[in-house]
mmCIF file of C-alpha atoms in Angstrom:
data_model
loop_
_atom_site.group_PDB
_atom_site.id
_atom_site.type_symbol
_atom_site.label_atom_id
_atom_site.label_comp_id
_atom_site.label_asym_id
_atom_site.label_seq_id
_atom_site.Cartn_x
_atom_site.Cartn_y
_atom_site.Cartn_z
ATOM 1 C CA MET D 211 -17.122 -14.740 2.537
ATOM 2 C CA VAL D 212 -15.328 -16.289 -0.336
ATOM 3 C CA VAL D 213 -15.051 -20.238 0.515
ATOM 4 C CA LEU D 214 -11.779 -21.589 -1.121
ATOM 5 C CA VAL D 215 -11.620 -25.240 -2.277
ATOM 6 C CA SER D 216 -8.136 -25.274 -0.848
ATOM 7 C CA GLN D 217 -9.693 -24.255 2.433
ATOM 8 C CA LEU D 218 -12.247 -27.206 2.712
ATOM 9 C CA PRO D 219 -11.366 -30.018 4.956
ATOM 10 C CA SER D 220 -9.752 -32.873 3.224
ATOM 11 C CA ASN D 221 -11.841 -35.809 3.347
ATOM 12 C CA SER D 222 -11.234 -39.175 1.300
ATOM 13 C CA THR D 223 -14.783 -40.055 1.494
ATOM 14 C CA THR D 224 -15.848 -36.720 -0.239
ATOM 15 C CA SER D 225 -18.030 -37.833 -3.305
ATOM 16 C CA HIS D 226 -17.106 -36.751 -6.772
ATOM 17 C CA SER D 227 -20.631 -34.709 -7.176
ATOM 18 C CA THR D 228 -19.747 -32.950 -3.697
ATOM 19 C CA ARG D 229 -16.364 -31.702 -5.314
ATOM 20 C CA ILE D 230 -18.300 -30.530 -8.530
ATOM 21 C CA VAL D 231 -20.633 -28.428 -6.391
ATOM 22 C CA GLN D 232 -17.626 -27.051 -4.420
ATOM 23 C CA ALA D 233 -15.857 -25.887 -7.327
ATOM 24 C CA ASP D 234 -18.873 -24.478 -8.629
ATOM 25 C CA GLN D 235 -19.555 -22.739 -5.502
ATOM 26 C CA PHE D 236 -15.937 -21.179 -5.715
ATOM 27 C CA ASP D 237 -16.315 -20.403 -9.562
ATOM 28 C CA PHE D 238 -19.526 -18.452 -8.574
ATOM 29 C CA MET D 239 -17.946 -16.451 -5.859
ATOM 30 C CA LYS D 240 -14.725 -15.701 -7.850
ATOM 31 C CA LYS D 241 -17.163 -14.440 -10.730
ATOM 32 C CA LYS D 242 -19.077 -12.159 -8.129
ATOM 33 C CA PHE D 243 -15.855 -10.793 -6.492
ATOM 34 C CA LEU D 244 -14.241 -9.878 -9.951
ATOM 35 C CA GLY D 245 -17.623 -8.200 -10.989
ATOM 36 C CA THR D 246 -17.570 -6.028 -7.714
ATOM 37 C CA ILE D 247 -13.988 -5.117 -8.499
ATOM 38 C CA ARG D 248 -14.775 -4.253 -12.080
ATOM 39 C CA ARG D 249 -17.899 -2.140 -10.993
ATOM 40 C CA GLY D 250 -15.866 -0.217 -8.278
ATOM 41 C CA ALA D 251 -12.999 0.681 -10.634
ATOM 42 C CA SER D 252 -15.408 2.231 -13.289
ATOM 43 C CA ARG D 253 -17.122 4.270 -10.602
ATOM 44 C CA GLY D 254 -14.080 5.413 -8.901
ATOM 45 C CA ILE D 255 -16.173 6.185 -5.829
ATOM 46 C CA LEU D 256 -17.750 4.322 -3.102
ATOM 47 C CA ASP D 257 -21.362 4.833 -3.566
ATOM 48 C CA ASP D 258 -22.525 1.559 -2.289
ATOM 49 C CA CYS D 259 -19.950 0.547 0.256
ATOM 50 C CA PRO D 260 -21.802 -0.437 3.259
ATOM 51 C CA ASP D 261 -19.027 1.044 5.649
ATOM 52 C CA LYS D 262 -19.082 4.458 3.865
ATOM 53 C CA LYS D 263 -21.233 6.350 6.539
ATOM 54 C CA GLY D 264 -19.337 8.277 8.786
ATOM 55 C CA THR D 265 -15.944 7.998 6.591
ATOM 56 C CA SER D 266 -14.254 10.676 4.223
ATOM 57 C CA GLU D 267 -11.512 10.745 1.786
ATOM 58 C CA PRO D 268 -8.344 10.986 3.490
ATOM 59 C CA GLU D 269 -6.594 14.714 3.616
ATOM 60 C CA VAL D 270 -3.751 14.830 1.157
ATOM 61 C CA ASP D 271 -0.916 17.320 0.940
ATOM 62 C CA GLU D 272 0.441 19.117 -2.113
ATOM 63 C CA MET D 273 1.667 16.024 -3.377
ATOM 64 C CA GLY D 274 -1.289 13.957 -3.298
ATOM 65 C CA VAL D 275 -0.221 11.971 -0.360
ATOM 66 C CA PRO D 276 -2.564 11.077 2.650
ATOM 67 C CA ILE D 277 -1.752 13.000 5.441
ATOM 68 C CA TRP D 278 -1.636 10.913 8.743
ATOM 69 C CA ASP D 279 0.235 10.596 11.989
ATOM 70 C CA GLY D 280 2.110 7.180 11.087
ATOM 71 C CA CYS D 281 -0.190 5.427 13.801
ATOM 72 C CA THR D 282 -3.727 5.800 13.536
ATOM 73 C CA LYS D 283 -5.588 5.340 10.113
ATOM 74 C CA PRO D 284 -8.906 7.188 9.805
ATOM 75 C CA ASN D 285 -10.431 4.615 7.548
ATOM 76 C CA ALA D 286 -9.245 1.646 9.289
ATOM 77 C CA THR D 287 -11.416 -0.396 11.751
ATOM 78 C CA LYS D 288 -9.968 -2.399 14.657
ATOM 79 C CA SER D 289 -10.256 -5.423 12.594
ATOM 80 C CA ASP D 290 -8.041 -3.901 9.775
ATOM 81 C CA LYS D 291 -5.415 -3.026 12.310
ATOM 82 C CA LYS D 292 -4.764 -6.842 13.367
ATOM 83 C CA PRO D 293 -1.865 -7.871 11.041
ATOM 84 C CA GLY D 294 -3.029 -11.437 11.417
ATOM 85 C CA LYS D 295 -6.356 -10.844 9.852
ATOM 86 C CA LYS D 296 -6.697 -11.171 5.950
ATOM 87 C CA PRO D 297 -8.176 -7.899 4.293
ATOM 88 C CA SER D 298 -11.680 -7.838 3.626
ATOM 89 C CA MET D 299 -12.902 -7.986 -0.095
ATOM 90 C CA GLU D 300 -14.256 -4.119 0.244
ATOM 91 C CA GLN D 301 -10.794 -3.331 1.240
ATOM 92 C CA CYS D 302 -9.127 -4.764 -1.809
ATOM 93 C CA ARG D 303 -11.724 -2.841 -3.892
ATOM 94 C CA ARG D 304 -10.544 0.322 -2.438
ATOM 95 C CA TRP D 305 -6.975 -0.445 -3.206
ATOM 96 C CA GLN D 306 -7.756 -0.965 -6.490
ATOM 97 C CA GLU D 307 -9.247 2.407 -7.065
ATOM 98 C CA ARG D 308 -6.439 4.673 -6.319
ATOM 99 C CA LEU D 309 -2.549 4.133 -4.531
ATOM 100 C CA GLU D 310 -3.579 6.490 -1.916
ATOM 101 C CA ASN D 311 -6.241 3.875 -0.478
ATOM 102 C CA VAL D 312 -3.150 1.618 -0.239
ATOM 103 C CA LEU D 313 -1.175 3.901 1.486
ATOM 104 C CA ASP D 314 -3.795 5.014 3.990
ATOM 105 C CA ASP D 315 -4.568 1.370 5.192
ATOM 106 C CA PRO D 316 -2.473 -0.398 7.649
ATOM 107 C CA LYS D 317 -3.132 -3.533 5.525
ATOM 108 C CA GLY D 318 -2.708 -2.066 2.538
ATOM 109 C CA GLU D 319 0.806 -0.814 3.378
ATOM 110 C CA GLN D 320 1.735 -4.470 4.853
ATOM 111 C CA HIS D 321 0.865 -6.125 1.473
ATOM 112 C CA PHE D 322 1.953 -3.619 -0.910
ATOM 113 C CA LEU D 323 5.403 -3.911 0.927
ATOM 114 C CA LEU D 324 5.654 -7.830 0.691
ATOM 115 C CA PHE D 325 4.458 -7.274 -2.841
ATOM 116 C CA LEU D 326 7.332 -4.679 -3.649
ATOM 117 C CA LYS D 327 9.835 -6.988 -1.789
ATOM 118 C CA ARG D 328 8.929 -9.886 -4.038
ATOM 119 C CA GLU D 329 9.740 -7.722 -6.847
ATOM 120 C CA TYR D 330 12.972 -6.426 -5.620
ATOM 121 C CA CYS D 331 11.871 -2.793 -5.614
ATOM 122 C CA SER D 332 10.880 -1.933 -2.117
ATOM 123 C CA GLU D 333 13.289 1.021 -1.816
ATOM 124 C CA ASN D 334 10.550 3.818 -3.105
ATOM 125 C CA PHE D 335 7.895 2.703 -0.608
ATOM 126 C CA GLU D 336 10.523 2.592 2.448
ATOM 127 C CA PHE D 337 11.905 6.049 1.551
ATOM 128 C CA TRP D 338 8.261 7.426 1.288
ATOM 129 C CA LYS D 339 7.541 6.070 4.823
ATOM 130 C CA ASP D 340 10.545 7.082 6.306
ATOM 131 C CA VAL D 341 9.995 10.659 5.342
ATOM 132 C CA LYS D 342 6.344 10.516 6.542
ATOM 133 C CA GLN D 343 7.858 9.174 9.616
ATOM 134 C CA LEU D 344 10.218 11.940 9.877
ATOM 135 C CA LYS D 345 7.350 14.632 9.514
ATOM 136 C CA ARG D 346 5.287 13.040 11.837
ATOM 137 C CA LYS D 347 8.060 12.836 14.528
ATOM 138 C CA LYS D 348 9.114 16.554 13.808
ATOM 139 C CA PRO D 349 12.522 16.402 15.395
ATOM 140 C CA GLN D 350 14.650 19.553 15.542
ATOM 141 C CA GLY D 351 18.306 20.473 16.097
ATOM 142 C CA GLU D 352 20.794 17.512 16.393
ATOM 143 C CA ARG D 353 17.932 15.071 16.293
ATOM 144 C CA LEU D 354 16.593 16.588 12.997
ATOM 145 C CA LYS D 355 20.253 16.518 11.558
ATOM 146 C CA LYS D 356 20.801 12.911 12.450
ATOM 147 C CA ASP D 357 17.556 11.733 11.030
ATOM 148 C CA VAL D 358 17.992 13.210 7.959
ATOM 149 C CA LYS D 359 21.421 11.940 7.405
ATOM 150 C CA GLU D 360 20.365 8.554 8.006
ATOM 151 C CA ILE D 361 17.602 8.871 5.419
ATOM 152 C CA TYR D 362 20.022 10.467 3.084
ATOM 153 C CA ASN D 363 22.722 7.734 3.643
ATOM 154 C CA ASN D 364 20.059 5.179 3.115
ATOM 155 C CA TYR D 365 18.221 6.244 0.005
ATOM 156 C CA ILE D 366 20.223 9.272 -1.581
ATOM 157 C CA GLY D 367 23.906 9.324 -1.181
ATOM 158 C CA GLU D 368 26.337 7.562 -3.760
ATOM 159 C CA SER D 369 26.966 4.784 -1.499
ATOM 160 C CA ALA D 370 23.343 4.427 -0.298
ATOM 161 C CA SER D 371 22.094 0.962 0.041
ATOM 162 C CA LYS D 372 18.359 1.530 -0.880
ATOM 163 C CA GLN D 373 19.109 4.098 -3.590
ATOM 164 C CA ILE D 374 16.325 5.700 -5.291
ATOM 165 C CA ASN D 375 16.278 6.951 -8.788
ATOM 166 C CA VAL D 376 16.116 10.809 -8.667
ATOM 167 C CA ASN D 377 17.492 13.320 -10.962
ATOM 168 C CA GLY D 378 20.823 15.139 -10.677
ATOM 169 C CA LYS D 379 19.547 18.552 -9.857
ATOM 170 C CA LEU D 380 17.137 17.270 -6.873
ATOM 171 C CA LYS D 381 20.183 15.135 -5.583
ATOM 172 C CA VAL D 382 22.041 18.015 -5.655
ATOM 173 C CA ALA D 383 19.641 19.923 -3.815
ATOM 174 C CA ILE D 384 18.836 17.412 -1.335
ATOM 175 C CA THR D 385 22.896 16.790 -0.683
ATOM 176 C CA GLU D 386 23.398 20.648 -0.258
ATOM 177 C CA ALA D 387 20.450 20.760 2.577
ATOM 178 C CA VAL D 388 21.870 17.712 4.635
ATOM 179 C CA ASN D 389 24.157 19.926 6.846
ATOM 180 C CA ASP D 390 21.152 22.480 7.333
ATOM 181 C CA PRO D 391 18.080 20.519 7.050
ATOM 182 C CA TYR D 392 14.324 21.340 7.154
ATOM 183 C CA LEU D 393 11.414 18.901 7.435
ATOM 184 C CA GLU D 394 10.337 19.629 3.729
ATOM 185 C CA MET D 395 13.663 18.850 2.043
ATOM 186 C CA PHE D 396 12.731 15.566 0.836
ATOM 187 C CA ASP D 397 9.256 16.578 -0.474
ATOM 188 C CA ASP D 398 10.003 16.712 -4.207
ATOM 189 C CA ALA D 399 11.764 13.479 -3.967
ATOM 190 C CA GLN D 400 8.737 11.903 -2.073
ATOM 191 C CA LYS D 401 6.437 13.195 -4.785
ATOM 192 C CA HIS D 402 8.826 11.546 -7.555
ATOM 193 C CA VAL D 403 8.774 8.242 -5.837
ATOM 194 C CA VAL D 404 4.938 8.105 -5.391
ATOM 195 C CA GLN D 405 4.728 8.659 -9.107
ATOM 196 C CA LEU D 406 6.981 5.923 -9.955
ATOM 197 C CA MET D 407 5.090 3.447 -7.587
ATOM 198 C CA ARG D 408 1.640 4.747 -9.330
ATOM 199 C CA ASP D 409 2.737 4.115 -12.695
ATOM 200 C CA GLY D 410 4.755 0.841 -11.893
ATOM 201 C CA PRO D 411 4.271 -1.622 -8.981
ATOM 202 C CA TYR D 412 1.038 -0.489 -8.102
ATOM 203 C CA THR D 413 -0.484 -1.228 -11.488
ATOM 204 C CA ARG D 414 0.789 -4.819 -11.100
ATOM 205 C CA PHE D 415 -0.231 -5.018 -7.163
ATOM 206 C CA ILE D 416 -4.075 -4.414 -7.947
ATOM 207 C CA GLN D 417 -4.306 -7.001 -10.914
ATOM 208 C CA GLU D 418 -6.955 -9.422 -10.188
ATOM 209 C CA LYS D 419 -4.825 -12.394 -9.907
ATOM 210 C CA ASN D 420 -2.801 -10.790 -7.203
ATOM 211 C CA ILE D 421 -5.897 -9.504 -5.219
ATOM 212 C CA LEU D 422 -7.192 -12.964 -5.247
ATOM 213 C CA ASP D 423 -3.970 -14.287 -3.774
ATOM 214 C CA ILE D 424 -4.428 -11.927 -1.032
ATOM 215 C CA LEU D 425 -7.726 -12.673 -0.241
ATOM 216 C CA ARG D 426 -6.816 -16.472 -0.172
ATOM 217 C CA GLY D 427 -3.772 -15.417 2.211
ATOM 218 C CA ASN D 428 -1.053 -16.078 -0.184
ATOM 219 C CA GLY D 429 -0.207 -12.439 -1.009
#
């Protein structure tokens, strides 16, 4: 467990030497954590993960995005699902390996969305998640038309409040399908925003400073 100096009880009688020891302990744990992160990133696999047994990489669709039902997560423990709990060091290491590990983890989603909102660029993630929820629910008939129209109005249309950046050809194809919708009509746009997140904010989200802030409860 990482013991942060800022989390230690404040005591006016604490000696100078004790503070030095506390600071040294924090520096040691920080270096140990960063070393773990770097080793995991260089391997790209979880060979020495203590919780690897009985787990597997999530199934992905043709866009390379994890397939899940929107509720349960195959790699998440009961502790992971508690929003009030901070993520473990091992979770953070998995997040740094690839974007899909963030999107397949409830806490990963939570912290990534908070990070995106701080950067004022959460619309791609929100579009991605709304489309995943649409495909999970699999509405039909008028319900499908209503849900598709809502996504279109929020993210694609000319007056969309959270407009995503898609090319003109893709935008026209989606617009033409709105009145006769099908579940896969947003697939190309979803693939596009995943790549935008991977190339942009994800690279900043996994930087060591941000990961340390998350572990401290500040991210």
